[in-house]
mmCIF file of C-alpha atoms and ligand atoms in Angstrom:
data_model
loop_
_atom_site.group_PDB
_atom_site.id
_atom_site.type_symbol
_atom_site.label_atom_id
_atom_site.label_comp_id
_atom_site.label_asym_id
_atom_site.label_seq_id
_atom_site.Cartn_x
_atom_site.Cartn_y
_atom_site.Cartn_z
ATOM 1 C CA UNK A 224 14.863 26.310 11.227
ATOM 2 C CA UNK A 225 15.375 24.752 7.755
ATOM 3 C CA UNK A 226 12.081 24.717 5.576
ATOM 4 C CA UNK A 227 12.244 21.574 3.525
ATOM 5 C CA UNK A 228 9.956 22.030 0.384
ATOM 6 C CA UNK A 229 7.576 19.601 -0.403
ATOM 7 C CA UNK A 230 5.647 18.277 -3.506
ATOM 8 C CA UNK A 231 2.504 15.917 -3.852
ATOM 9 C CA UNK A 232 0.670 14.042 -6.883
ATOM 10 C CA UNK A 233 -2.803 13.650 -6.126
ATOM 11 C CA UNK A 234 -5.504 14.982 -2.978
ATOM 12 C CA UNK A 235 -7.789 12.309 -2.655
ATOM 13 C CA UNK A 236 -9.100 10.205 -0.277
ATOM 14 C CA UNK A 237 -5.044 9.525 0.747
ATOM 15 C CA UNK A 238 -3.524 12.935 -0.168
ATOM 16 C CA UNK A 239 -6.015 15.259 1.799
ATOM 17 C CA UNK A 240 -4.827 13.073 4.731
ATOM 18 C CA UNK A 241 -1.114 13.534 4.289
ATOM 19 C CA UNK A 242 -1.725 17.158 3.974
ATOM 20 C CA UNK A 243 -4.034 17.467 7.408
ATOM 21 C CA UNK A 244 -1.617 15.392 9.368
ATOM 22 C CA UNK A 245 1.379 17.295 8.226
ATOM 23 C CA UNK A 246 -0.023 20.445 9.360
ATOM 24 C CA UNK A 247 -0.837 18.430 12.735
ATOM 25 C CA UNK A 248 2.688 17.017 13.064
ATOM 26 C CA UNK A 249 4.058 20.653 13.039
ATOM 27 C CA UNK A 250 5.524 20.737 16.365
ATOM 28 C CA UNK A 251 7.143 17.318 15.924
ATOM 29 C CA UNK A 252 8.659 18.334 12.608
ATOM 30 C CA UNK A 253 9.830 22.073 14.879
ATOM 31 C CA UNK A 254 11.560 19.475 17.229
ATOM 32 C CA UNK A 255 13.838 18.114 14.044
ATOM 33 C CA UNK A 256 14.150 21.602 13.142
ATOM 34 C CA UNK A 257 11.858 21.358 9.966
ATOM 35 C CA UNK A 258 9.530 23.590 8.346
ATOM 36 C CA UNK A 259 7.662 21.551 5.670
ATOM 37 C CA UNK A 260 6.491 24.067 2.934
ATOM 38 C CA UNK A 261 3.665 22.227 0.816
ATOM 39 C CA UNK A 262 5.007 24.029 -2.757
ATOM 40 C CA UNK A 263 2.288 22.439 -4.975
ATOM 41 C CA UNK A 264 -0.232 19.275 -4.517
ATOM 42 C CA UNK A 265 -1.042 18.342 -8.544
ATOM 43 C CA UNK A 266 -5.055 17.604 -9.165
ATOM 44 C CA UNK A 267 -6.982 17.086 -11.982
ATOM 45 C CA UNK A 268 -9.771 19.777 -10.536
ATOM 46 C CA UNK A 269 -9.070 22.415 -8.538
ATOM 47 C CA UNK A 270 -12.167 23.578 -8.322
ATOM 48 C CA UNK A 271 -13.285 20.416 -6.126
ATOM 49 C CA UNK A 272 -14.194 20.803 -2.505
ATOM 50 C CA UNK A 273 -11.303 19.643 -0.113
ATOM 51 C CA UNK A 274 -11.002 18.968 3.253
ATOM 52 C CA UNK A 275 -7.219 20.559 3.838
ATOM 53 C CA UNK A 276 -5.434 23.376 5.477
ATOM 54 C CA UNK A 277 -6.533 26.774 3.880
ATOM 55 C CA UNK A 278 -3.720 28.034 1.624
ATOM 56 C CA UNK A 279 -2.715 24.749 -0.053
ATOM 57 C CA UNK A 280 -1.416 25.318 -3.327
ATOM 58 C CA UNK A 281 -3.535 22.883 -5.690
ATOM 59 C CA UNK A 282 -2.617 22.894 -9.100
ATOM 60 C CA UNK A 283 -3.125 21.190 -12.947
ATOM 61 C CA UNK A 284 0.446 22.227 -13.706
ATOM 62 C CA UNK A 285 3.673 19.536 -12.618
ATOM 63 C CA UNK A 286 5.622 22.313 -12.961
ATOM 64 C CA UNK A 287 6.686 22.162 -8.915
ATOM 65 C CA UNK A 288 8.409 18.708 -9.381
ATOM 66 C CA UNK A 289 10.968 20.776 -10.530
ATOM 67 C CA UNK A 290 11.916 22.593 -7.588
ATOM 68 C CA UNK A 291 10.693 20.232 -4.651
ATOM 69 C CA UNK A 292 13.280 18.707 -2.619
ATOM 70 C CA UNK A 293 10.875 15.679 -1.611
ATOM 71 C CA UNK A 294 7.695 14.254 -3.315
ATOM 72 C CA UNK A 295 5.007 12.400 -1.871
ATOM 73 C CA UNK A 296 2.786 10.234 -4.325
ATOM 74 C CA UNK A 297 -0.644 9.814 -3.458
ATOM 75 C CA UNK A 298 -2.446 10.198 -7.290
ATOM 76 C CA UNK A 299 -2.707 6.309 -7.935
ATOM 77 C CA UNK A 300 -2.236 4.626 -11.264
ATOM 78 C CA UNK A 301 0.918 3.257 -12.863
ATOM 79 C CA UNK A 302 2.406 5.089 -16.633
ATOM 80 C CA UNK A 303 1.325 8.318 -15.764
ATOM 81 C CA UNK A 304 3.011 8.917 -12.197
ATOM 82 C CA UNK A 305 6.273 7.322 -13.179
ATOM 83 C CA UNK A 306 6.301 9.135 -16.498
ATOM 84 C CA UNK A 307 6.073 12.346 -13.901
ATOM 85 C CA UNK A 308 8.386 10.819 -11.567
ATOM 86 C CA UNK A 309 11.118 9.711 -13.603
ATOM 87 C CA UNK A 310 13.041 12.781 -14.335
ATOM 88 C CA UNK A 311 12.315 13.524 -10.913
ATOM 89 C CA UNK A 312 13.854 10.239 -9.517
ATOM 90 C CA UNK A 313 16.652 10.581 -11.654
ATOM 91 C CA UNK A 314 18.310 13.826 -10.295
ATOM 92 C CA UNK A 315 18.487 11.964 -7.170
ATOM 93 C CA UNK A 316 15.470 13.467 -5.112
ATOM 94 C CA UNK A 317 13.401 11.095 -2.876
ATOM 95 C CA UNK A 318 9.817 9.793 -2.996
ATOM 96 C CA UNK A 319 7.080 8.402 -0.779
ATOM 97 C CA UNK A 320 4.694 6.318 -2.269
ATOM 98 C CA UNK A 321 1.450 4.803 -1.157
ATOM 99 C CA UNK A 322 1.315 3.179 -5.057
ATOM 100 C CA UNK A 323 1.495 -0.538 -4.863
ATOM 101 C CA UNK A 324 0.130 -0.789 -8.603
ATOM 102 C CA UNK A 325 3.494 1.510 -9.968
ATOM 103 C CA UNK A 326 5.929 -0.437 -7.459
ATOM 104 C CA UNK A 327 4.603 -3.484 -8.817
ATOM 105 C CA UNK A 328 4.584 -3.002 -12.435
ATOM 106 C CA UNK A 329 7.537 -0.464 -13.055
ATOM 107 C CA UNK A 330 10.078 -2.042 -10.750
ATOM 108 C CA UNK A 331 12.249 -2.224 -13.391
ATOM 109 C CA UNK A 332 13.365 1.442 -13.414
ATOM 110 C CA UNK A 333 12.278 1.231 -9.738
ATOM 111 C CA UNK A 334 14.613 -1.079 -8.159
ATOM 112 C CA UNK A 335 18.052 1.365 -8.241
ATOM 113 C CA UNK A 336 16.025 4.375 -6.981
ATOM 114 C CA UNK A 337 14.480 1.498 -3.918
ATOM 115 C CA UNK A 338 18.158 0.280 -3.721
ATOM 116 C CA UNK A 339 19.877 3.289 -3.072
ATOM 117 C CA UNK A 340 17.513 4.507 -0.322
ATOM 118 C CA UNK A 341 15.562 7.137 -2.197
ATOM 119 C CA UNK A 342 11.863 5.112 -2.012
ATOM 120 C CA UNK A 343 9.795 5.247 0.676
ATOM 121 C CA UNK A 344 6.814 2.833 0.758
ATOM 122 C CA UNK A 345 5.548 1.922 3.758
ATOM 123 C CA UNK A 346 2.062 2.689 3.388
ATOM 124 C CA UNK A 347 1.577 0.709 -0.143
ATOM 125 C CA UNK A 348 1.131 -2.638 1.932
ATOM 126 C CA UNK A 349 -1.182 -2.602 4.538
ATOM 127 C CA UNK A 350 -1.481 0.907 4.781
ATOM 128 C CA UNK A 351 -0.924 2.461 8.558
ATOM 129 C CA UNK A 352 -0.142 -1.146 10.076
ATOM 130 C CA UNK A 353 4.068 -1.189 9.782
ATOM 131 C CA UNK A 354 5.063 -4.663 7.665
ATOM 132 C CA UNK A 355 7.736 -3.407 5.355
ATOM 133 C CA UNK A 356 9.877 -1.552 7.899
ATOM 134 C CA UNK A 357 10.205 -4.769 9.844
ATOM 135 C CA UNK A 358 10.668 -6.970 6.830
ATOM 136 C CA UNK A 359 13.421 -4.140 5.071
ATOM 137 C CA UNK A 360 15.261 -4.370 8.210
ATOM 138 C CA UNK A 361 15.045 -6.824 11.505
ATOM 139 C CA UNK A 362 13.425 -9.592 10.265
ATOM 140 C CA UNK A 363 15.722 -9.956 7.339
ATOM 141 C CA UNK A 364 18.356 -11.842 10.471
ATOM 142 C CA UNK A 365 15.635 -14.995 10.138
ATOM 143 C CA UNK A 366 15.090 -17.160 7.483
ATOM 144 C CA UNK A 367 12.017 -16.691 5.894
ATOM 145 C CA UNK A 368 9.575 -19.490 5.073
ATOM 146 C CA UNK A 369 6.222 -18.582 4.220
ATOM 147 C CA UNK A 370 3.537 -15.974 4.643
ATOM 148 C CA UNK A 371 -0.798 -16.111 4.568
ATOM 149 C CA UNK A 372 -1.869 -12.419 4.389
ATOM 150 C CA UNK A 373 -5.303 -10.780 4.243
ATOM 151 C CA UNK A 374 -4.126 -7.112 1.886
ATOM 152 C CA UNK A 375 -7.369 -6.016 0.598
ATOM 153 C CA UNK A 376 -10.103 -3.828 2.932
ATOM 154 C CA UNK A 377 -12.102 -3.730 0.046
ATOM 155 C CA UNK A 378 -12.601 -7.378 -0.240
ATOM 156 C CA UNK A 379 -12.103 -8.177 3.441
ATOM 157 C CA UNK A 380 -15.517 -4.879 3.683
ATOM 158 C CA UNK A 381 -17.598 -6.720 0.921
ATOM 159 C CA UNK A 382 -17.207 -10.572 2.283
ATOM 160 C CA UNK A 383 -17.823 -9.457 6.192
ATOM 161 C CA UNK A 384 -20.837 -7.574 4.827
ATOM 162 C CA UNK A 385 -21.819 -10.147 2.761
ATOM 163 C CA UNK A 386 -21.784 -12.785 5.586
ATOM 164 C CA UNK A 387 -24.269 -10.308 7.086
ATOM 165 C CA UNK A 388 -26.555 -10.465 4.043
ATOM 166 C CA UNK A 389 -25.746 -7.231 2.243
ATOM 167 C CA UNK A 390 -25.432 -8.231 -1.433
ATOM 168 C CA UNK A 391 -22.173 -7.871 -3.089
ATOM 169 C CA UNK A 392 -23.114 -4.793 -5.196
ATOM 170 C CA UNK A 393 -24.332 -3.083 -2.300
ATOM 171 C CA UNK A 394 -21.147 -3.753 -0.380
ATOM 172 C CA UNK A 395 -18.789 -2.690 -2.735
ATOM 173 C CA UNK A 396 -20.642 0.493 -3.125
ATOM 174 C CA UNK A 397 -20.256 0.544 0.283
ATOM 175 C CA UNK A 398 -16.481 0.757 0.278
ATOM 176 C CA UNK A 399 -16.264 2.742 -2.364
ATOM 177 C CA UNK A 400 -17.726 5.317 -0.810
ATOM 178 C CA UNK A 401 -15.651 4.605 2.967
ATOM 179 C CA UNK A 402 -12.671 5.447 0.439
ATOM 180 C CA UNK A 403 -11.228 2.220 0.925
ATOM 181 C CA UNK A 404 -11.581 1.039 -3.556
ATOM 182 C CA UNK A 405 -9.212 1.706 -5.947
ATOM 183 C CA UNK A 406 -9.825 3.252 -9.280
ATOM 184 C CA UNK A 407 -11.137 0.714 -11.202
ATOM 185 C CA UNK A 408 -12.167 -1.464 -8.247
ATOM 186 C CA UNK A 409 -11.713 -4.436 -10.245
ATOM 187 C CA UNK A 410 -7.867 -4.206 -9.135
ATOM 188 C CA UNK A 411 -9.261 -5.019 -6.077
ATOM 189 C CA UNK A 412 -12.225 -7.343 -6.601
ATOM 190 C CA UNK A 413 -10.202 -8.653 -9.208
ATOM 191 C CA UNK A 414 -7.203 -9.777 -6.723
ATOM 192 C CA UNK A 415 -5.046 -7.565 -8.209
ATOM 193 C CA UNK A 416 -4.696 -5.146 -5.750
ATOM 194 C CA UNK A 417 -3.237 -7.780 -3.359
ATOM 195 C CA UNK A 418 -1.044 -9.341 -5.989
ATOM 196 C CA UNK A 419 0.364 -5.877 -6.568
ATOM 197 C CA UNK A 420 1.184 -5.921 -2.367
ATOM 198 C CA UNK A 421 2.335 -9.201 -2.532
ATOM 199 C CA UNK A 422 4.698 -8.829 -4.665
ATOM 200 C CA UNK A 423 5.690 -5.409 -3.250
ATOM 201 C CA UNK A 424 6.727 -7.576 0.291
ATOM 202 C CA UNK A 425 8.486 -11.011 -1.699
ATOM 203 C CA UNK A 426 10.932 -8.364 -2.986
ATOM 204 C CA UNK A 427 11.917 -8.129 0.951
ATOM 205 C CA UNK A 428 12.030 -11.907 2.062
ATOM 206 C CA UNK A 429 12.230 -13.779 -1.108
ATOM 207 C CA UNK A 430 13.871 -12.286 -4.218
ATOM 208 C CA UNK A 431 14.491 -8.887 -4.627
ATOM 209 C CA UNK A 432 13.283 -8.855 -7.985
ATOM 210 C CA UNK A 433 10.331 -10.856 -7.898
ATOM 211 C CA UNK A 434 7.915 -10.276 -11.048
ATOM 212 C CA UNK A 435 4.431 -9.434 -10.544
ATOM 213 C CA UNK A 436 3.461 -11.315 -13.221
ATOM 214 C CA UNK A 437 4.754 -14.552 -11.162
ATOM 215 C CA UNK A 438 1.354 -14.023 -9.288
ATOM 216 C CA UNK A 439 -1.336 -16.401 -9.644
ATOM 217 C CA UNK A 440 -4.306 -14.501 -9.083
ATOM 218 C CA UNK A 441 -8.323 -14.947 -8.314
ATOM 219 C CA UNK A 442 -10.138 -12.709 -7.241
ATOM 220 C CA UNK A 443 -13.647 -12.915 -5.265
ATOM 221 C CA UNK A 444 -16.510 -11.684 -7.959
ATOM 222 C CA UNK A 445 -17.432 -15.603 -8.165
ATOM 223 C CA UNK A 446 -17.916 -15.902 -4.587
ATOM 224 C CA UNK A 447 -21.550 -15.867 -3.923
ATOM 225 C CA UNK A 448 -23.994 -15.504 -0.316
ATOM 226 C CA UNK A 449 -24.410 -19.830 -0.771
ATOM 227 C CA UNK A 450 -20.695 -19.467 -0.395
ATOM 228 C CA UNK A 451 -19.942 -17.794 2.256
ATOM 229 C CA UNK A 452 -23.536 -18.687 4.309
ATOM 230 C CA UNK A 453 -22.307 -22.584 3.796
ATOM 231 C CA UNK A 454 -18.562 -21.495 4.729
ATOM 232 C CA UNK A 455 -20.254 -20.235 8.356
ATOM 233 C CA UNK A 456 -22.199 -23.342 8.271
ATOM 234 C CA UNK A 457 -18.935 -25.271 8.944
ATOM 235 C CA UNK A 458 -17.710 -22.682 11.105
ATOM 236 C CA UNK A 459 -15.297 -20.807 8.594
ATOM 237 C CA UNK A 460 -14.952 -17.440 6.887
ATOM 238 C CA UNK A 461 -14.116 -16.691 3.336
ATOM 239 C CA UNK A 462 -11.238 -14.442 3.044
ATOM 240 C CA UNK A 463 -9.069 -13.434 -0.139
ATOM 241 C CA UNK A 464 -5.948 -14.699 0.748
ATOM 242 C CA UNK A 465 -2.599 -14.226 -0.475
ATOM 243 C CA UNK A 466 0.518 -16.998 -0.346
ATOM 244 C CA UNK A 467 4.159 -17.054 -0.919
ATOM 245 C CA UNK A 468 6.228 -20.399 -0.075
ATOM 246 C CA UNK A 469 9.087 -22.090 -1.304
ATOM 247 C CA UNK A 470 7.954 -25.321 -3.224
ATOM 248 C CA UNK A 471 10.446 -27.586 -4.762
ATOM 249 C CA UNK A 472 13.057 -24.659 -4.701
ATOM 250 C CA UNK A 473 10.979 -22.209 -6.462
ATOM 251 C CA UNK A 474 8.885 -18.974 -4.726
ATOM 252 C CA UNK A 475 4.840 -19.829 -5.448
ATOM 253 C CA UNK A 476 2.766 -16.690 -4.971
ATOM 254 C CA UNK A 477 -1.192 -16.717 -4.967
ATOM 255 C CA UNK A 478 -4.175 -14.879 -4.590
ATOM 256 C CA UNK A 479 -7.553 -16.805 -4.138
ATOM 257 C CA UNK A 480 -10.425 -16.839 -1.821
ATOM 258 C CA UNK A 481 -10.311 -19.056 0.883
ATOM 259 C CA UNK A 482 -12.305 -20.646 3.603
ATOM 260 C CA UNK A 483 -10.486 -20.556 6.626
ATOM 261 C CA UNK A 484 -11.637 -21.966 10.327
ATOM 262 C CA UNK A 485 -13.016 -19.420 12.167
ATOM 263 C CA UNK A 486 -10.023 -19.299 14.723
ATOM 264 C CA UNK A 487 -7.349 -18.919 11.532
ATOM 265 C CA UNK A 488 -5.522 -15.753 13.049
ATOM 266 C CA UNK A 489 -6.411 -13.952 9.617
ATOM 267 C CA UNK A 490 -9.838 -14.130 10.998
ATOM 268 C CA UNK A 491 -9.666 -13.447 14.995
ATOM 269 C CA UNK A 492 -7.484 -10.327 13.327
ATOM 270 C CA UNK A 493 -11.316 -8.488 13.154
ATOM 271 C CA UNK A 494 -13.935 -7.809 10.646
ATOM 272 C CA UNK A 495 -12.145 -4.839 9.224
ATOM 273 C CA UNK A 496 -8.530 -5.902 9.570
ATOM 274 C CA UNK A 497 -5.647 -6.508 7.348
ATOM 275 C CA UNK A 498 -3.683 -8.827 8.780
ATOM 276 C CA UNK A 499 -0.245 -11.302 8.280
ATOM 277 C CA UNK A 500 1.574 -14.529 9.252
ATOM 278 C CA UNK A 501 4.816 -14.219 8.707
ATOM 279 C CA UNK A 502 6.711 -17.413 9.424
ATOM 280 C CA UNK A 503 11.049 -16.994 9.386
ATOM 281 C CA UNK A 504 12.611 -20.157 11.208
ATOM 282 C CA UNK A 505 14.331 -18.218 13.573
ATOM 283 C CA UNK A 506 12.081 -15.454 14.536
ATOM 284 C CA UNK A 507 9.198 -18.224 14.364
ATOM 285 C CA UNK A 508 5.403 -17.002 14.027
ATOM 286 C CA UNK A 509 5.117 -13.297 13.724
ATOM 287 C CA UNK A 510 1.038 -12.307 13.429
ATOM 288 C CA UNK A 511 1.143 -8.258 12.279
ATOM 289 C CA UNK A 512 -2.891 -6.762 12.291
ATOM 290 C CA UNK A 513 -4.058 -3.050 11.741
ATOM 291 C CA UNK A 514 -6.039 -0.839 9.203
ATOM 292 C CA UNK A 515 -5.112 -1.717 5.724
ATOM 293 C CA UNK A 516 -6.994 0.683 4.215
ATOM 294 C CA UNK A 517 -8.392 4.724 4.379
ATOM 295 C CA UNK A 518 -7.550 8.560 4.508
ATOM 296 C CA UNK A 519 -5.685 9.013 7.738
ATOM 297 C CA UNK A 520 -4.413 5.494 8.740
ATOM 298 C CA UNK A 521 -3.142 5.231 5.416
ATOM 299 C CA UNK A 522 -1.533 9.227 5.694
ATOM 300 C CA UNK A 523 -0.030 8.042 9.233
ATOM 301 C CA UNK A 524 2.646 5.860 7.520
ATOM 302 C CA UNK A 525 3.199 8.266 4.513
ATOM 303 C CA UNK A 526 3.904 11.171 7.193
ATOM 304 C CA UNK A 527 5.927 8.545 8.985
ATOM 305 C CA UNK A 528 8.237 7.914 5.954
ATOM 306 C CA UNK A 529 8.917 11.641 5.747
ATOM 307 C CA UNK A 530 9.823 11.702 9.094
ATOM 308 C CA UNK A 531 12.203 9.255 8.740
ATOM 309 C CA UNK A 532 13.439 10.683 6.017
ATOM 310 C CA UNK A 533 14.117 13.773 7.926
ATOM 311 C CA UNK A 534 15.995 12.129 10.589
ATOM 312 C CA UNK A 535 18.050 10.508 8.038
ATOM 313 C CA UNK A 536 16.937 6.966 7.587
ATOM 314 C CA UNK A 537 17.284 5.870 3.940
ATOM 315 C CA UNK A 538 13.974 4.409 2.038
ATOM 316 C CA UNK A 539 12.637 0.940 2.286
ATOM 317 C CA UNK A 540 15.455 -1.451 0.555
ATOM 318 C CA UNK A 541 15.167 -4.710 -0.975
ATOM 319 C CA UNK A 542 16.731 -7.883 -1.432
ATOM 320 C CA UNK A 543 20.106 -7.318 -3.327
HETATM 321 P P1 NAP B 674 -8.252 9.057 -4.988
HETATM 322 O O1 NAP B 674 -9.112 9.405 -3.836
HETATM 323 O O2 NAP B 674 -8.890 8.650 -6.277
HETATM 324 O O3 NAP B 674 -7.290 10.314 -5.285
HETATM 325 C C1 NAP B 674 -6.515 10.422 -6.423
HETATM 326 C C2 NAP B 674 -6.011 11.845 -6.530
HETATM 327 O O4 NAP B 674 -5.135 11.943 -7.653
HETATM 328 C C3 NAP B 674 -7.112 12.881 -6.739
HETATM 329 O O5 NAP B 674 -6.846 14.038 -5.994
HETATM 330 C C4 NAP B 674 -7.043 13.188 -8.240
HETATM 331 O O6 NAP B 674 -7.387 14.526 -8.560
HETATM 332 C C5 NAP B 674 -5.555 12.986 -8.506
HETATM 333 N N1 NAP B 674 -5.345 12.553 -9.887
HETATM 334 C C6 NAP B 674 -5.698 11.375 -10.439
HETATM 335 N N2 NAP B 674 -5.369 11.356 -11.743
HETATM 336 C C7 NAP B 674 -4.792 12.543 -12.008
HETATM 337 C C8 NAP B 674 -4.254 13.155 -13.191
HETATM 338 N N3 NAP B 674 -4.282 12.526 -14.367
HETATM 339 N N4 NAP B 674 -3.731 14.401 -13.099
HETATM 340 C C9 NAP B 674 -3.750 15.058 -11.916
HETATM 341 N N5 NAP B 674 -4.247 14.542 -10.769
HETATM 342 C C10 NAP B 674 -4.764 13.305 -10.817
HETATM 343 O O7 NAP B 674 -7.235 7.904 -4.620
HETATM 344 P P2 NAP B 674 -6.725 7.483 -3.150
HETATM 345 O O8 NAP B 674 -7.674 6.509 -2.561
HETATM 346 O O9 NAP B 674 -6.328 8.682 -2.392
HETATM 347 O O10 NAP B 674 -5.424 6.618 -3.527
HETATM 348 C C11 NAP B 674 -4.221 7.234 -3.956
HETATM 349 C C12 NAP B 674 -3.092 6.217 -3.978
HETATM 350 O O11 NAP B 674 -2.940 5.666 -2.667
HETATM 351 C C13 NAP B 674 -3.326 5.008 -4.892
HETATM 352 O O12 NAP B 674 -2.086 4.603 -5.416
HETATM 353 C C14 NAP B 674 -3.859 3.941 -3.946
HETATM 354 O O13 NAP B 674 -3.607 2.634 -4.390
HETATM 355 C C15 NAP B 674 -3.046 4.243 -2.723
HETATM 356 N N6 NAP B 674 -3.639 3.788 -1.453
HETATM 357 C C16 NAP B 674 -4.923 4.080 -1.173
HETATM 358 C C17 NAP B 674 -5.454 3.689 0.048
HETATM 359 C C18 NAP B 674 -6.882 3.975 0.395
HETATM 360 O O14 NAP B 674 -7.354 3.402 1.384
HETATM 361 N N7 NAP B 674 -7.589 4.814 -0.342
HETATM 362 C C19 NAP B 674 -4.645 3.004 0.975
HETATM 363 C C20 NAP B 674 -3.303 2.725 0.641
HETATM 364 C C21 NAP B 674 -2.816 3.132 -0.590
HETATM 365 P P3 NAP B 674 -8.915 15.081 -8.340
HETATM 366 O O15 NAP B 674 -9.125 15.078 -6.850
HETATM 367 O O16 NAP B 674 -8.911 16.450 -8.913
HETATM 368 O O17 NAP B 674 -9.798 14.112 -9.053
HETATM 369 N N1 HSE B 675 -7.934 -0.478 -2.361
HETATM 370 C C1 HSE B 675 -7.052 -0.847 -1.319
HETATM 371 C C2 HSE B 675 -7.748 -1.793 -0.375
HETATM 372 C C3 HSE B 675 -6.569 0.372 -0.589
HETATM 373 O O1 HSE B 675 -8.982 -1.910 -0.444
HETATM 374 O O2 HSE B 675 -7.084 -2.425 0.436
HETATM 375 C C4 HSE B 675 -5.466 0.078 0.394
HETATM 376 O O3 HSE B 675 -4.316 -0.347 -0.249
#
């Protein structure tokens, strides 16, 4: 048995997750002959109450990313996890990230690491419900042509609620507390969030080193009950909404709220659903649905990643 050591950034909402399923997975990871050995899961208090196996070694001190022969990211913002990263990326070593915001915005020192197989990021977009694996791999054979997605739970939470008659405050409160917001939630109210994801999937199916800031984005604080009440009215449902097509040659990527009929597959997808359409010309219509957001389906693809990283298969790679 080979005991492959392991090193994690954050144990939050995500990161308690990955560590519970790991210890759940044991007899899968036996069968690969693996021993995962947790050497040190970095928090800001370890004095907090935790739901995760007894024994885990939580710690203030980075120290372990010098030692660990895989890290898994699960701490959230953007400077301060690639400043810790960096050194960590550049001897080589792989990482699985959950972190749409860093993969967005740091690409630039990103994009080798992603290239040569040593990032793993299925979880960042849409959480537990697989989209990048089939867009870094089988779907790259078709052309693509467009794609409508719903990324956010938190906004897709506070509209469904809202079309209920919960007020928007309430709502968000709401999913802050299911663990679905980000810290700020503005990156999600804000569109943000879903810019960050869209841009994380055009670097599979329309240029590999497609900006972030190429995003238009809106995001759904204007949207108000009259809204969405007068949406239902004419038998739609306001989503946020994000776009990427080719127009006139060049990739256009939004963010905006939408009202969309009431049998748009975004919307039959479920209350609580991400969901995509993924056009390619030959593979036609592809409709991919799930959990986009939360602890464990959100810890299913990070444990996922590792797994295929223990079998072998490199990271998710983009467009050359
Ligand atoms: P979270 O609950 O806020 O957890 C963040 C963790 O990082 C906490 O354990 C926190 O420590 C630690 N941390 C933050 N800043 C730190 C610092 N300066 N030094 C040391 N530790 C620090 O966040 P989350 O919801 O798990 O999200 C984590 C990542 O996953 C984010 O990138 C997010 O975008 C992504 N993600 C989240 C979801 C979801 O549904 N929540 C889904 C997909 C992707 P303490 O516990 O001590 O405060
Ligand atoms: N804050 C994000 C959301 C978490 O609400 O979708 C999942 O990426």
């Amino acid at each position: 048995m080979r005991t492959v050591t392991v090193g994690m950034l954050g144990c939050g909402t995500v990161g308690q997750d990955v560590l519970n399923l790991i210890e759940r997975r044991a007899a899968i990871f036996a069968d690969l002959g693996v021993r995962i050995e947790v050497v040190g899961v970095l928090v800001r208090d370890t004095a907090r109450e935790r739901r995760i196996p007894a024994g885990t070694p939580l710690t203030t001190d980075p120290a372990f990313l010098q030692e660990c022969e895989v890290v898994i990211e699960a701490m959230g913002g953007v400077q301060l996890p690639m400043t810790m990263l960096r050194p960590y990326l550049r001897s080589g070593r792989p990482v699985i990230t959950a972190n749409k915001a860093l993969l967005a915005e740091c690409w630039d020192e990103l994009r080798d690491h992603a290239l040569n197989g040593k990032l793993y990021y299925e979880a960042s977009v849409m959480a537990g419900t697989p989209v990048i694996g089939p867009m870094s791999t089988v779907l790259r054979a078709s052309t693509f042509r467009r794609l409508q997605a719903v990324l956010n739970g938190t906004c897709l939470y506070i509209l469904t609620q809202m079309e209920g008659g919960k007020d928007y405050a309430q709502a968000l409160a709401e999913a802050q507390a299911l663990g679905y917001a980000e810290d700020p939630p503005t990156l999600d109210v804000g569109g943000f969030d879903t810019a960050h994801k869209l841009t994380v999937l055009a670097r599979f199916c329309a240029d590999g080193n497609f900006r972030y800031d190429r995003v238009q984005v809106q995001g759904i604080e204007h949207v108000t009950q009259a809204d969405i009440q007068a949406a239902r009215e004419r038998g739609e449902r306001i989503k946020l909404v994000a776009e990427l097509e080719s127009v006139g040659g060049e990739w256009q990527a939004r963010v905006a709220p939408q009202s969309l009929p009431e049998t748009h597959p975004l919307c039959t997808a479920g209350a609580s659903r991400n969901a995509m359409v993924y056009e390619g010309e030959e593979c036609g219509t592809l409709i991919f649905a799930g959990g986009g957001a939360g602890g464990m389906v959100t810890a299913s693809a990070m444990v996922g990643d590792l797994l295929d990283l223990l079998i072998g298969f490199p990271g998710h790679v983009p467009l050359h």
